[in-house]
mmCIF file of C-alpha atoms and ligand atoms in Angstrom:
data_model
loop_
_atom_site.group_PDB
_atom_site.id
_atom_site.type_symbol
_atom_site.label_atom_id
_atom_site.label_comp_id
_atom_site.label_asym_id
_atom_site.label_seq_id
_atom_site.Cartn_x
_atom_site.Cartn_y
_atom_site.Cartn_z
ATOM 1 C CA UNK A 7 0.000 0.000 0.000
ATOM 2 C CA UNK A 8 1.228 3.355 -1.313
ATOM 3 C CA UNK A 9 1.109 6.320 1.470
ATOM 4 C CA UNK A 10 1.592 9.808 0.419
ATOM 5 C CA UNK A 11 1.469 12.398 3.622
ATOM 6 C CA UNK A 12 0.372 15.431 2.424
ATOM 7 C CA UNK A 13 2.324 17.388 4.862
ATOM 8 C CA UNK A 14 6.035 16.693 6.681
ATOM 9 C CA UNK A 15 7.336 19.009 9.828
ATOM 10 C CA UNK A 16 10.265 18.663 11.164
ATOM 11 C CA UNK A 17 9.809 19.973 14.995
ATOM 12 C CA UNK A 18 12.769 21.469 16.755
ATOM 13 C CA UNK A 19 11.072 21.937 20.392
ATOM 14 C CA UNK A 20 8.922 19.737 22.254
ATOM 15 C CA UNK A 21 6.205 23.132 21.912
ATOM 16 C CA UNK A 22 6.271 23.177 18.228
ATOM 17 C CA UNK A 23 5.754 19.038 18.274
ATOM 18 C CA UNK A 24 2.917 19.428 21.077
ATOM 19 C CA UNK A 25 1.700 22.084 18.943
ATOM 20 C CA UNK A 26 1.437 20.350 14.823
ATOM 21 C CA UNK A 27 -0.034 17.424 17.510
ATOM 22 C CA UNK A 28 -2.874 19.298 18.648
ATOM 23 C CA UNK A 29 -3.967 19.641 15.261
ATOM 24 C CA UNK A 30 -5.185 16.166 14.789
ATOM 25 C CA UNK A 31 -4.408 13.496 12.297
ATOM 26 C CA UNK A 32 -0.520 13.809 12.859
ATOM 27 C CA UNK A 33 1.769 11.061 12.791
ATOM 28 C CA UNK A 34 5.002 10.841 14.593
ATOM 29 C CA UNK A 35 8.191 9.791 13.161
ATOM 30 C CA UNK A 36 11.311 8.879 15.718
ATOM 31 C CA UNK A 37 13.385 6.637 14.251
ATOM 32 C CA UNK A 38 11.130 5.503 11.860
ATOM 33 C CA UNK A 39 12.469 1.664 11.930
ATOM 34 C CA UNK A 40 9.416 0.424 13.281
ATOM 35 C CA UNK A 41 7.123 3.233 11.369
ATOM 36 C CA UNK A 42 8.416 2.630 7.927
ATOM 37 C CA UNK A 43 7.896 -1.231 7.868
ATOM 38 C CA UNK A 44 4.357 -0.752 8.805
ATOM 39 C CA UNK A 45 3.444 2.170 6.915
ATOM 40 C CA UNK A 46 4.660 0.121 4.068
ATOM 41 C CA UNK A 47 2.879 -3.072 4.871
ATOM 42 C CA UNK A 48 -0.217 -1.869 6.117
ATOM 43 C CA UNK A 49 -1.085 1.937 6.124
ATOM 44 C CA UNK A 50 -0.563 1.882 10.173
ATOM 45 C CA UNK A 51 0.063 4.921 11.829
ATOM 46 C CA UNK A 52 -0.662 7.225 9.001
ATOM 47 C CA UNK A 53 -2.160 10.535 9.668
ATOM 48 C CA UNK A 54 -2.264 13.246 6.487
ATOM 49 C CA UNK A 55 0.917 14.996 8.332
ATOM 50 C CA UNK A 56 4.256 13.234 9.141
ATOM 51 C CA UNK A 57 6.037 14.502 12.128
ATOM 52 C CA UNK A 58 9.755 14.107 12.366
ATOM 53 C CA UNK A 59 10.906 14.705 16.289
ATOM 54 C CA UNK A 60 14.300 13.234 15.605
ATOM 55 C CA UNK A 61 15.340 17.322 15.112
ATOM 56 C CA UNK A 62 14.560 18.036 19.342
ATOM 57 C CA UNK A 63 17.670 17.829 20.590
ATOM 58 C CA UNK A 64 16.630 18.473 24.322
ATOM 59 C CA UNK A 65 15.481 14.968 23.880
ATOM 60 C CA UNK A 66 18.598 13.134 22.886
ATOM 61 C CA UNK A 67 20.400 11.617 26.239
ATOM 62 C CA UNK A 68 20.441 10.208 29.588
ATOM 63 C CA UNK A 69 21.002 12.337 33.313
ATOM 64 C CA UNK A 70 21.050 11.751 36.777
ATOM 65 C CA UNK A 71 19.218 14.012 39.160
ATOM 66 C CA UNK A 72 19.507 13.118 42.557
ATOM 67 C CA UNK A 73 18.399 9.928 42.807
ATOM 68 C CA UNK A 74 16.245 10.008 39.497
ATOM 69 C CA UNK A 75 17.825 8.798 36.232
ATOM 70 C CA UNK A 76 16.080 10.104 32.974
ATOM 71 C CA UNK A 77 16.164 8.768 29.512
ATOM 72 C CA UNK A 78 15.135 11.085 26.709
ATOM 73 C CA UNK A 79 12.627 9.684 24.168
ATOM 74 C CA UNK A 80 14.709 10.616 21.102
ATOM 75 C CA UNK A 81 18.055 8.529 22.839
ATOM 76 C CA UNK A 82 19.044 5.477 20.747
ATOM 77 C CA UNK A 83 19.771 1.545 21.257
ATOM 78 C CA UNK A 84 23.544 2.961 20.244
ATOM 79 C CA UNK A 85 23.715 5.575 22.642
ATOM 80 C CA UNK A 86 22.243 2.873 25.625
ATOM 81 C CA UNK A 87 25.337 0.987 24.612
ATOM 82 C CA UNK A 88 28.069 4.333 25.050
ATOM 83 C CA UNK A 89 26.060 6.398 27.806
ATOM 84 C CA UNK A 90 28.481 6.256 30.663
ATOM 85 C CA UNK A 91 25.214 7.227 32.933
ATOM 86 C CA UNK A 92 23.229 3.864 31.587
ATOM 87 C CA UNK A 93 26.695 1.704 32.762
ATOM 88 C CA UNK A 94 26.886 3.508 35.697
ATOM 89 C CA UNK A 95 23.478 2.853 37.116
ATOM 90 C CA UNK A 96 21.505 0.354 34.980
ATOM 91 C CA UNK A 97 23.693 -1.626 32.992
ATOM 92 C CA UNK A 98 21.095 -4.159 32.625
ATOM 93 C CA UNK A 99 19.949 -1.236 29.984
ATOM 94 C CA UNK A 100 22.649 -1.774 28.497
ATOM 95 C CA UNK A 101 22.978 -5.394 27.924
ATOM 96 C CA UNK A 102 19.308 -5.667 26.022
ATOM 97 C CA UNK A 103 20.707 -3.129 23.840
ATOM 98 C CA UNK A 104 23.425 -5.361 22.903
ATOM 99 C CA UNK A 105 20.679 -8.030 22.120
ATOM 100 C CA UNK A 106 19.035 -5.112 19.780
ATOM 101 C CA UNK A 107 18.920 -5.852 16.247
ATOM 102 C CA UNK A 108 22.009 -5.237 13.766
ATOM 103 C CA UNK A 109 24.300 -1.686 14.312
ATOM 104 C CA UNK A 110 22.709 0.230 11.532
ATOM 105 C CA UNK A 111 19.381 -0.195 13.236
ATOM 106 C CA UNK A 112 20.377 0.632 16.905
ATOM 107 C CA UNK A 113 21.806 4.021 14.895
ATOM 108 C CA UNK A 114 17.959 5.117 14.227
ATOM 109 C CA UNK A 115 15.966 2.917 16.662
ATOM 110 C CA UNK A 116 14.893 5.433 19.676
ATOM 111 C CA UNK A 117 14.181 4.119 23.102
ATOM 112 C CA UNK A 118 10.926 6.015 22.925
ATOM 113 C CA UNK A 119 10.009 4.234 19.494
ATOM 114 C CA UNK A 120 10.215 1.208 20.824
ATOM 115 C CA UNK A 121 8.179 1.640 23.648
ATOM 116 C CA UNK A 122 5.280 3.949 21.886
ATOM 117 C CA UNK A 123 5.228 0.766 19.000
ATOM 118 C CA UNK A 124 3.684 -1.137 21.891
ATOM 119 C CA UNK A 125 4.709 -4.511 21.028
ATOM 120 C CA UNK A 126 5.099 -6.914 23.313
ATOM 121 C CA UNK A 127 7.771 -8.060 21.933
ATOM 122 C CA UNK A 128 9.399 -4.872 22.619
ATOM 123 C CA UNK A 129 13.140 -5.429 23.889
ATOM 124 C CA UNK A 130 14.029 -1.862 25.993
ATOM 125 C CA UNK A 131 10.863 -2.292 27.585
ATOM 126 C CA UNK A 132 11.344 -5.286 29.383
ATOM 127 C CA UNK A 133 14.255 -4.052 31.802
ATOM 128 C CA UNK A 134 12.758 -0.789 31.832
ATOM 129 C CA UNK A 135 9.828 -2.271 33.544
ATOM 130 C CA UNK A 136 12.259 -4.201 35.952
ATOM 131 C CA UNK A 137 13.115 -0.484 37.165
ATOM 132 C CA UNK A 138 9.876 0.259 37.324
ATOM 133 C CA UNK A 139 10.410 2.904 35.092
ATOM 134 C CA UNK A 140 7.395 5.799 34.605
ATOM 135 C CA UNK A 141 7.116 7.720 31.444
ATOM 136 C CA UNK A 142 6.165 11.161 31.011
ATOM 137 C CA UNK A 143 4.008 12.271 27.901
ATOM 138 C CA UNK A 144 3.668 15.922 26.629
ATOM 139 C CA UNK A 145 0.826 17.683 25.014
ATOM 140 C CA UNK A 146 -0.419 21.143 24.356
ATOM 141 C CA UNK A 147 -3.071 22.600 26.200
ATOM 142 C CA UNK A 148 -3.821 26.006 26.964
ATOM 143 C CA UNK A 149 -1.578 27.590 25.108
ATOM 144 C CA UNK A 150 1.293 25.266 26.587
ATOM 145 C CA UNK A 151 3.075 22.467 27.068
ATOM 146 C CA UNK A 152 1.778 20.266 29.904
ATOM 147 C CA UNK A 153 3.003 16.500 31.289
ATOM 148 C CA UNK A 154 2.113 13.621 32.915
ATOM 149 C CA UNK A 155 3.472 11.029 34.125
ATOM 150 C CA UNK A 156 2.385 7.155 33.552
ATOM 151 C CA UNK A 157 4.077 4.007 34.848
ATOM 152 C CA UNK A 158 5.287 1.864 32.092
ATOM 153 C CA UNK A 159 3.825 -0.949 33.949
ATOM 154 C CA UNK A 160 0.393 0.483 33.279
ATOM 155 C CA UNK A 161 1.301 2.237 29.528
ATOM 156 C CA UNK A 162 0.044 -0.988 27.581
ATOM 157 C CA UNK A 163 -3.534 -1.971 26.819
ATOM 158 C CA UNK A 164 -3.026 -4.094 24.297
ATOM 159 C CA UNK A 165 -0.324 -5.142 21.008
ATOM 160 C CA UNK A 166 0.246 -1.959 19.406
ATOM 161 C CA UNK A 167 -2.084 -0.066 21.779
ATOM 162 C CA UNK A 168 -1.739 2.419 24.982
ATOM 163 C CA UNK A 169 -2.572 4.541 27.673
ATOM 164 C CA UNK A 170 -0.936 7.439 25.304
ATOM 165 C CA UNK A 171 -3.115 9.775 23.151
ATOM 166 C CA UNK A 172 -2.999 10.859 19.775
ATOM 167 C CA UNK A 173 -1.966 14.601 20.761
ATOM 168 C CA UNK A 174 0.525 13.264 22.899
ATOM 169 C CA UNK A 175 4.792 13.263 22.893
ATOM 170 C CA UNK A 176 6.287 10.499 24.944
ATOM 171 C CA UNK A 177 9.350 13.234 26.235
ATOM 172 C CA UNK A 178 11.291 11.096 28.342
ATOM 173 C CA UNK A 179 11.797 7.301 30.711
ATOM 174 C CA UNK A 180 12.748 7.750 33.910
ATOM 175 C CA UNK A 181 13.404 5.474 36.982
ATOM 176 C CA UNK A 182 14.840 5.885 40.525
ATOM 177 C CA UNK A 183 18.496 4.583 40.776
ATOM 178 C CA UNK A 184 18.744 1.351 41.588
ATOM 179 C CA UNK A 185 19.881 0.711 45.425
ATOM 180 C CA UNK A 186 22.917 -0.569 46.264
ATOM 181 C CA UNK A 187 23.855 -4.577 45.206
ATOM 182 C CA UNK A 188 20.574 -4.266 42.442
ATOM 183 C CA UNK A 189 21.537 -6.889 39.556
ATOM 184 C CA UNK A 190 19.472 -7.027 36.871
ATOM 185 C CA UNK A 191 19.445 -9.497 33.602
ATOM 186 C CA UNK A 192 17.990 -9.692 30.416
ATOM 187 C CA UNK A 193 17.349 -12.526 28.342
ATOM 188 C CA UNK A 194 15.943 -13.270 24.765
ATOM 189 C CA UNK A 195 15.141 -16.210 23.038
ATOM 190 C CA UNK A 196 15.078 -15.846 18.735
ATOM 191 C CA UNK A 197 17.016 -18.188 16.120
ATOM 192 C CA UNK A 198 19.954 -15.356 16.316
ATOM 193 C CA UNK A 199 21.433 -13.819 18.823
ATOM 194 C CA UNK A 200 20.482 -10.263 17.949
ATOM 195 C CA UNK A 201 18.856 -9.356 14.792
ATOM 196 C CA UNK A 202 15.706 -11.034 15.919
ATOM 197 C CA UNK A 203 12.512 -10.344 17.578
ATOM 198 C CA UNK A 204 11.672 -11.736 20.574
ATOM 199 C CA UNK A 205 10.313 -15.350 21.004
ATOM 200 C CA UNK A 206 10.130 -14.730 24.499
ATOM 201 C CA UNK A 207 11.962 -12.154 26.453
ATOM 202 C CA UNK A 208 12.593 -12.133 30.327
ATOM 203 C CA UNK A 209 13.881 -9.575 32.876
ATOM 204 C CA UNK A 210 14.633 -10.192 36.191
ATOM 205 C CA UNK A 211 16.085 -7.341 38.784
ATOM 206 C CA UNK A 212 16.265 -7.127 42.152
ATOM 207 C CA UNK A 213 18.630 -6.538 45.131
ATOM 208 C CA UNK A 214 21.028 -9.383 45.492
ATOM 209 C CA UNK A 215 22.517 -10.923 48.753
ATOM 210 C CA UNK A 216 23.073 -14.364 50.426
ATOM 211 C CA UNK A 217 21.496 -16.265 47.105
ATOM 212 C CA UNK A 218 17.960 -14.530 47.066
ATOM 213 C CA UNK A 219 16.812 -11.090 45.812
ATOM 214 C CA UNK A 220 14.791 -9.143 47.724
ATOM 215 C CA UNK A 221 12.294 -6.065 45.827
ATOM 216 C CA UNK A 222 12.281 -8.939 43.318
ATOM 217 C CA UNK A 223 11.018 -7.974 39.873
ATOM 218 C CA UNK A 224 10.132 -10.399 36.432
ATOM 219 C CA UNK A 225 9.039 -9.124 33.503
ATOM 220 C CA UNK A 226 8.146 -10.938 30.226
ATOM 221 C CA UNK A 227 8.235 -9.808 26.745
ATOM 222 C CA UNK A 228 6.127 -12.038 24.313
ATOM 223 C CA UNK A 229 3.976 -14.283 26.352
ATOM 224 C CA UNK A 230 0.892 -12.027 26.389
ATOM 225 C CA UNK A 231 -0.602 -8.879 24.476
ATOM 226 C CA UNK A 232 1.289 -6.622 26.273
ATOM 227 C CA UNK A 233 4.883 -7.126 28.126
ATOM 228 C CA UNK A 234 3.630 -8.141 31.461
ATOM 229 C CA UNK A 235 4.960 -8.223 35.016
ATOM 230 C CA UNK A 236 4.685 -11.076 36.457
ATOM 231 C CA UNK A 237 3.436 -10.323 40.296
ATOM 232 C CA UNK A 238 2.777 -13.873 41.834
ATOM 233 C CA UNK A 239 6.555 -15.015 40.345
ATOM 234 C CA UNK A 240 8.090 -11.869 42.010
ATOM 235 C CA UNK A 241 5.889 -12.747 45.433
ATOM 236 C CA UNK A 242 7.351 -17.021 44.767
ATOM 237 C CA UNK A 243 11.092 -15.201 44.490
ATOM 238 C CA UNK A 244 11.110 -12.738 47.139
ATOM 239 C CA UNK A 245 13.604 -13.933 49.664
ATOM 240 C CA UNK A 246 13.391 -17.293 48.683
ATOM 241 C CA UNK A 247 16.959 -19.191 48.799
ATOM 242 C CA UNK A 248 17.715 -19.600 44.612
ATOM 243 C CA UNK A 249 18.352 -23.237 45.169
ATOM 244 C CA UNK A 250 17.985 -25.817 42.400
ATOM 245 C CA UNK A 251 14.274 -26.659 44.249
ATOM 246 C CA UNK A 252 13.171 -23.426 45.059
ATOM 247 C CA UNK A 253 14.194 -22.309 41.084
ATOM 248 C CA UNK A 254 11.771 -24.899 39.878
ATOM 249 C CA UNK A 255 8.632 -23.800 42.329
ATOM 250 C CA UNK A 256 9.376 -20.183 40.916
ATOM 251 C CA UNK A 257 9.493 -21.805 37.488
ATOM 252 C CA UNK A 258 6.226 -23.466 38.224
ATOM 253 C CA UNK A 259 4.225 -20.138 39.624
ATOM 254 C CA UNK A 260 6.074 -18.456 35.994
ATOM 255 C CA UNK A 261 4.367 -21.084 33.707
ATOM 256 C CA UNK A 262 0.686 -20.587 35.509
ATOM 257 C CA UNK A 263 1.457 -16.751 34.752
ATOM 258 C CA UNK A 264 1.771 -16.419 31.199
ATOM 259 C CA UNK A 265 -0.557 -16.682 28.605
ATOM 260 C CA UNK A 266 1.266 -16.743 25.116
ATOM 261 C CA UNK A 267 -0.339 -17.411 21.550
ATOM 262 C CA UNK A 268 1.027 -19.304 18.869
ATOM 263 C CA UNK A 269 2.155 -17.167 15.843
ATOM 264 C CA UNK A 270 4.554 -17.550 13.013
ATOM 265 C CA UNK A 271 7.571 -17.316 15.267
ATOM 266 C CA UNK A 272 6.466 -20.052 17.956
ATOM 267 C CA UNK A 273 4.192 -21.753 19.307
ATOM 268 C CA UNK A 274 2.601 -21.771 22.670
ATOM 269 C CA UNK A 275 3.668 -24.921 24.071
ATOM 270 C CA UNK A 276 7.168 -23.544 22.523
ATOM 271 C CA UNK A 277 7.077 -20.031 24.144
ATOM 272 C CA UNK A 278 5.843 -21.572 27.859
ATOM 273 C CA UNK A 279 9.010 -24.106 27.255
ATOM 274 C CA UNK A 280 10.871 -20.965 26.677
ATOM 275 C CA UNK A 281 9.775 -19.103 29.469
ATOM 276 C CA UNK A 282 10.801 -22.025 31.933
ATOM 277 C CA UNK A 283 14.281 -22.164 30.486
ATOM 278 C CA UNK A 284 15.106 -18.606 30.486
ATOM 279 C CA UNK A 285 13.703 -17.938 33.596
ATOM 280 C CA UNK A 286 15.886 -20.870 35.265
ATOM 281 C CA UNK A 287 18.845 -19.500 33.490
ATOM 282 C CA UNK A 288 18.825 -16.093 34.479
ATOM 283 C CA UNK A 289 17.969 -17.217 38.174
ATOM 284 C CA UNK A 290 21.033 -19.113 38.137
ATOM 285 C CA UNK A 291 22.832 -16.557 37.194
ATOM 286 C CA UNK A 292 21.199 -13.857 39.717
ATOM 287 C CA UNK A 293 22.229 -17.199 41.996
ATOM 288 C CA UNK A 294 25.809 -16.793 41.406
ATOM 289 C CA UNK A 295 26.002 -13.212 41.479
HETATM 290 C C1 FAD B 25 15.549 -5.219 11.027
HETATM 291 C C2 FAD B 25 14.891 -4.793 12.324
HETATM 292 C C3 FAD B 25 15.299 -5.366 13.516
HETATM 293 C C4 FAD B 25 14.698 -5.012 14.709
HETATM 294 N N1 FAD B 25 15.127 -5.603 15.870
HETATM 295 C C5 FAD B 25 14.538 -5.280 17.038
HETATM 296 C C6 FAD B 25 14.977 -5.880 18.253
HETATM 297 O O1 FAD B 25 15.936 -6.662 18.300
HETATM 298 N N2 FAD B 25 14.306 -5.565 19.383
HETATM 299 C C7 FAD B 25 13.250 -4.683 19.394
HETATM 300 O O2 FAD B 25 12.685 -4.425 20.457
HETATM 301 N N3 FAD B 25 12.833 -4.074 18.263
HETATM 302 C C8 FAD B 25 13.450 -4.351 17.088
HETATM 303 N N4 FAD B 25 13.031 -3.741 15.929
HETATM 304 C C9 FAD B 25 11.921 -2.768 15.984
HETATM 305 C C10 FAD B 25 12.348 -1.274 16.102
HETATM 306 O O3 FAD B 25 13.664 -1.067 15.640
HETATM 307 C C11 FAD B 25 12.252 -0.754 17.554
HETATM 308 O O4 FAD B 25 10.968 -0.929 18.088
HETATM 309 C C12 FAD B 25 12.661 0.732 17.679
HETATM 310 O O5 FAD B 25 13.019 1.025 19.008
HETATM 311 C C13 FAD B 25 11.580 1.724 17.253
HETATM 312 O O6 FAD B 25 12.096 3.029 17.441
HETATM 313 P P1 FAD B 25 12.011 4.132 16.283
HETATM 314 O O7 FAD B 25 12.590 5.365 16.836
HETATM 315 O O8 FAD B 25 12.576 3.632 15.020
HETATM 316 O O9 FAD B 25 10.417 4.273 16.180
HETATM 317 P P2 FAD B 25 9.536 4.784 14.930
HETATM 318 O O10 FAD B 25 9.478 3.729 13.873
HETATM 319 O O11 FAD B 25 9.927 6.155 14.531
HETATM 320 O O12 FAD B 25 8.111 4.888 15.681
HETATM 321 C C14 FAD B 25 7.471 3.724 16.197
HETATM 322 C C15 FAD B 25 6.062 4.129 16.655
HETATM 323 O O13 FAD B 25 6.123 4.975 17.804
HETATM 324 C C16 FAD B 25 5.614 6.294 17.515
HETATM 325 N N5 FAD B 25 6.568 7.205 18.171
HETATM 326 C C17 FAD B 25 7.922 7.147 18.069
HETATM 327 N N6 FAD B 25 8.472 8.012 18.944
HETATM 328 C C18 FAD B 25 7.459 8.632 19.576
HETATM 329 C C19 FAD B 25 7.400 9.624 20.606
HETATM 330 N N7 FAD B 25 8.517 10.146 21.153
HETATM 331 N N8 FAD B 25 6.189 10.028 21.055
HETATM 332 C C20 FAD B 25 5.058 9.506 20.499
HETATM 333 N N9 FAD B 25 5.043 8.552 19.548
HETATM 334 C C21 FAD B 25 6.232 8.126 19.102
HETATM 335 C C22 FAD B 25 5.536 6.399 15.991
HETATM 336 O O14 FAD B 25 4.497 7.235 15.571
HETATM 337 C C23 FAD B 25 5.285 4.939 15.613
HETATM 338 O O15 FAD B 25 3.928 4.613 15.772
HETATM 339 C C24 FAD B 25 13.638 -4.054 14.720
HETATM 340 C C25 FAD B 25 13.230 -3.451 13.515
HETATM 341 C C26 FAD B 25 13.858 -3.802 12.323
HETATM 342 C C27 FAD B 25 13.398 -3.137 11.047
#
């Protein structure tokens, strides 16, 4: 399917985006990796103006404010790799960007693309969610630009879909600084190692002593219509000794937790199998931390 905008901006302030999005029937281009293969495939996303952000420079980058660490929506899967702030305090971030696609992708790919494509398959997400990151979206009202703020954890509706509306920015990702011994992992399950979207993806974060986690956190990517966080395999894993028996009780509350489909990249049975496996394997590891 041919699309042919009838209008392009190219916004250089978060005003003069909030402003061509009050207008209605605008649609935003970040990165446009996830916005060009859909346009193209099925007309998705297309409003009679296209709205490049990629020009805002205030949202480019990652800073720590007291305890608060803030991710602007406009930052890429390359600059996650390099940001000296992300390896400081989450380099769990880090990590999933280094199980991101191929390099000329993570060049364009913006953190806050991935997350306003809504797929929950969506890699950045899933630790983002282990930090129980909130998001902050922008719009223009009353002759200026006003936030609020949304937990990722409660962003999603459904694949594709969210909280977000149409005259809405997402600015920026933020999370509170992990506390001291906080490990998190990330781990993704597709026939490559990168390059690949997600089969199934997990996160797992937490604080770390004595072979248990405490403020335990799991997140899946894949296993349900939005990324989900799993609540009763967080309430098995908090405190519990990560012995080889305790692993496979967590394992066992996981499995009753997810709810995946079969689709052209796995199948149910497949993607549960998965979820056991990965799980397991990144427990271990948070074991041996
Ligand atoms: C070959 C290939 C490999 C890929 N591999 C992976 C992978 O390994 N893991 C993974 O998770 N994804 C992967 N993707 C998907 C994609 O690269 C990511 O989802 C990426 O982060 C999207 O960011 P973007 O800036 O390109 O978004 P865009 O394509 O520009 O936008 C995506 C959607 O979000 C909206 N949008 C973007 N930014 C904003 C904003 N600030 N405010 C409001 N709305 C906004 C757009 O209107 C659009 O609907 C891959 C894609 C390709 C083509």
């Amino acid at each position: 399917m041919m699309i042919e905008y009838e209008e392009y901006l190219a916004a250089t302030s978060v005003a003069e985006a909030t402003q061509a999005l009050a207008n209605g029937n605008v649609t935003v281009v970040a990165g446009g990796t996830d916005l060009m293969v859909q346009t193209a495939a099925s007309g998705r996303g297309v409003g009679t103006t296209l709205l490049n952000v990629r020009r805002i420079a205030d949202l480019r980058g990652v800073t720590v404010d007291g305890g608060r660490v803030t991710i602007g929506a406009l930052t890429t899967i390359t600059d996650m790799l390099t940001d000296g702030v992300v390896a400081d305090t989450a380099p769990v971030l880090a990590e999933t960007a280094d199980r991101f696609a191929s390099n000329q992708i993570r060049n364009m790919a913006t953190v806050g693309g991935n997350i306003c494509n809504a797929s929950p398959a969506g890699d950045m997400i899933i630790p983002l969610m282990v930090l129980d990151a909130d998001v902050e979206l922008s719009s223009w009202v009353d002759g200026a630009v006003a936030t609020r703020t949304v937990a990722l954890n409660e962003f999603f509706t459904g694949p594709g879909k969210s909280v977000k509306t149409a005259n809405e920015l997402l600015t920026s990702v933020s999370f509170n600084r992990p506390a001291e011994g906080f490990v998190g992992q990330f781990g993704k399950t597709g026939p490559r190692p990168a390059l690949e979207i997600s089969m199934v993806s997990v996160g797992v974060g937490g604080v770390a002593s004595n072979g248990s986690l405490t403020n335990a956190r799991v997140v899946y990517g894949a296993v349900a219509p939005t990324p989900i966080r799993a609540s009763k395999t967080e309430a098995a894993l908090e405190g519990t000794s990560l012995d080889d028996a305790s692993i496979q009780s967590v394992l066992d509350v996981a499995d009753s937790e997810v709810n995946p489909i079969s689709d052209v990249r796995a199948s149910d049975w497949y993607r549960r199998h998965l979820v056991r496996v990965m799980t397991q394997e990144v427990l271990e590891s948070v074991a041996n931390v």
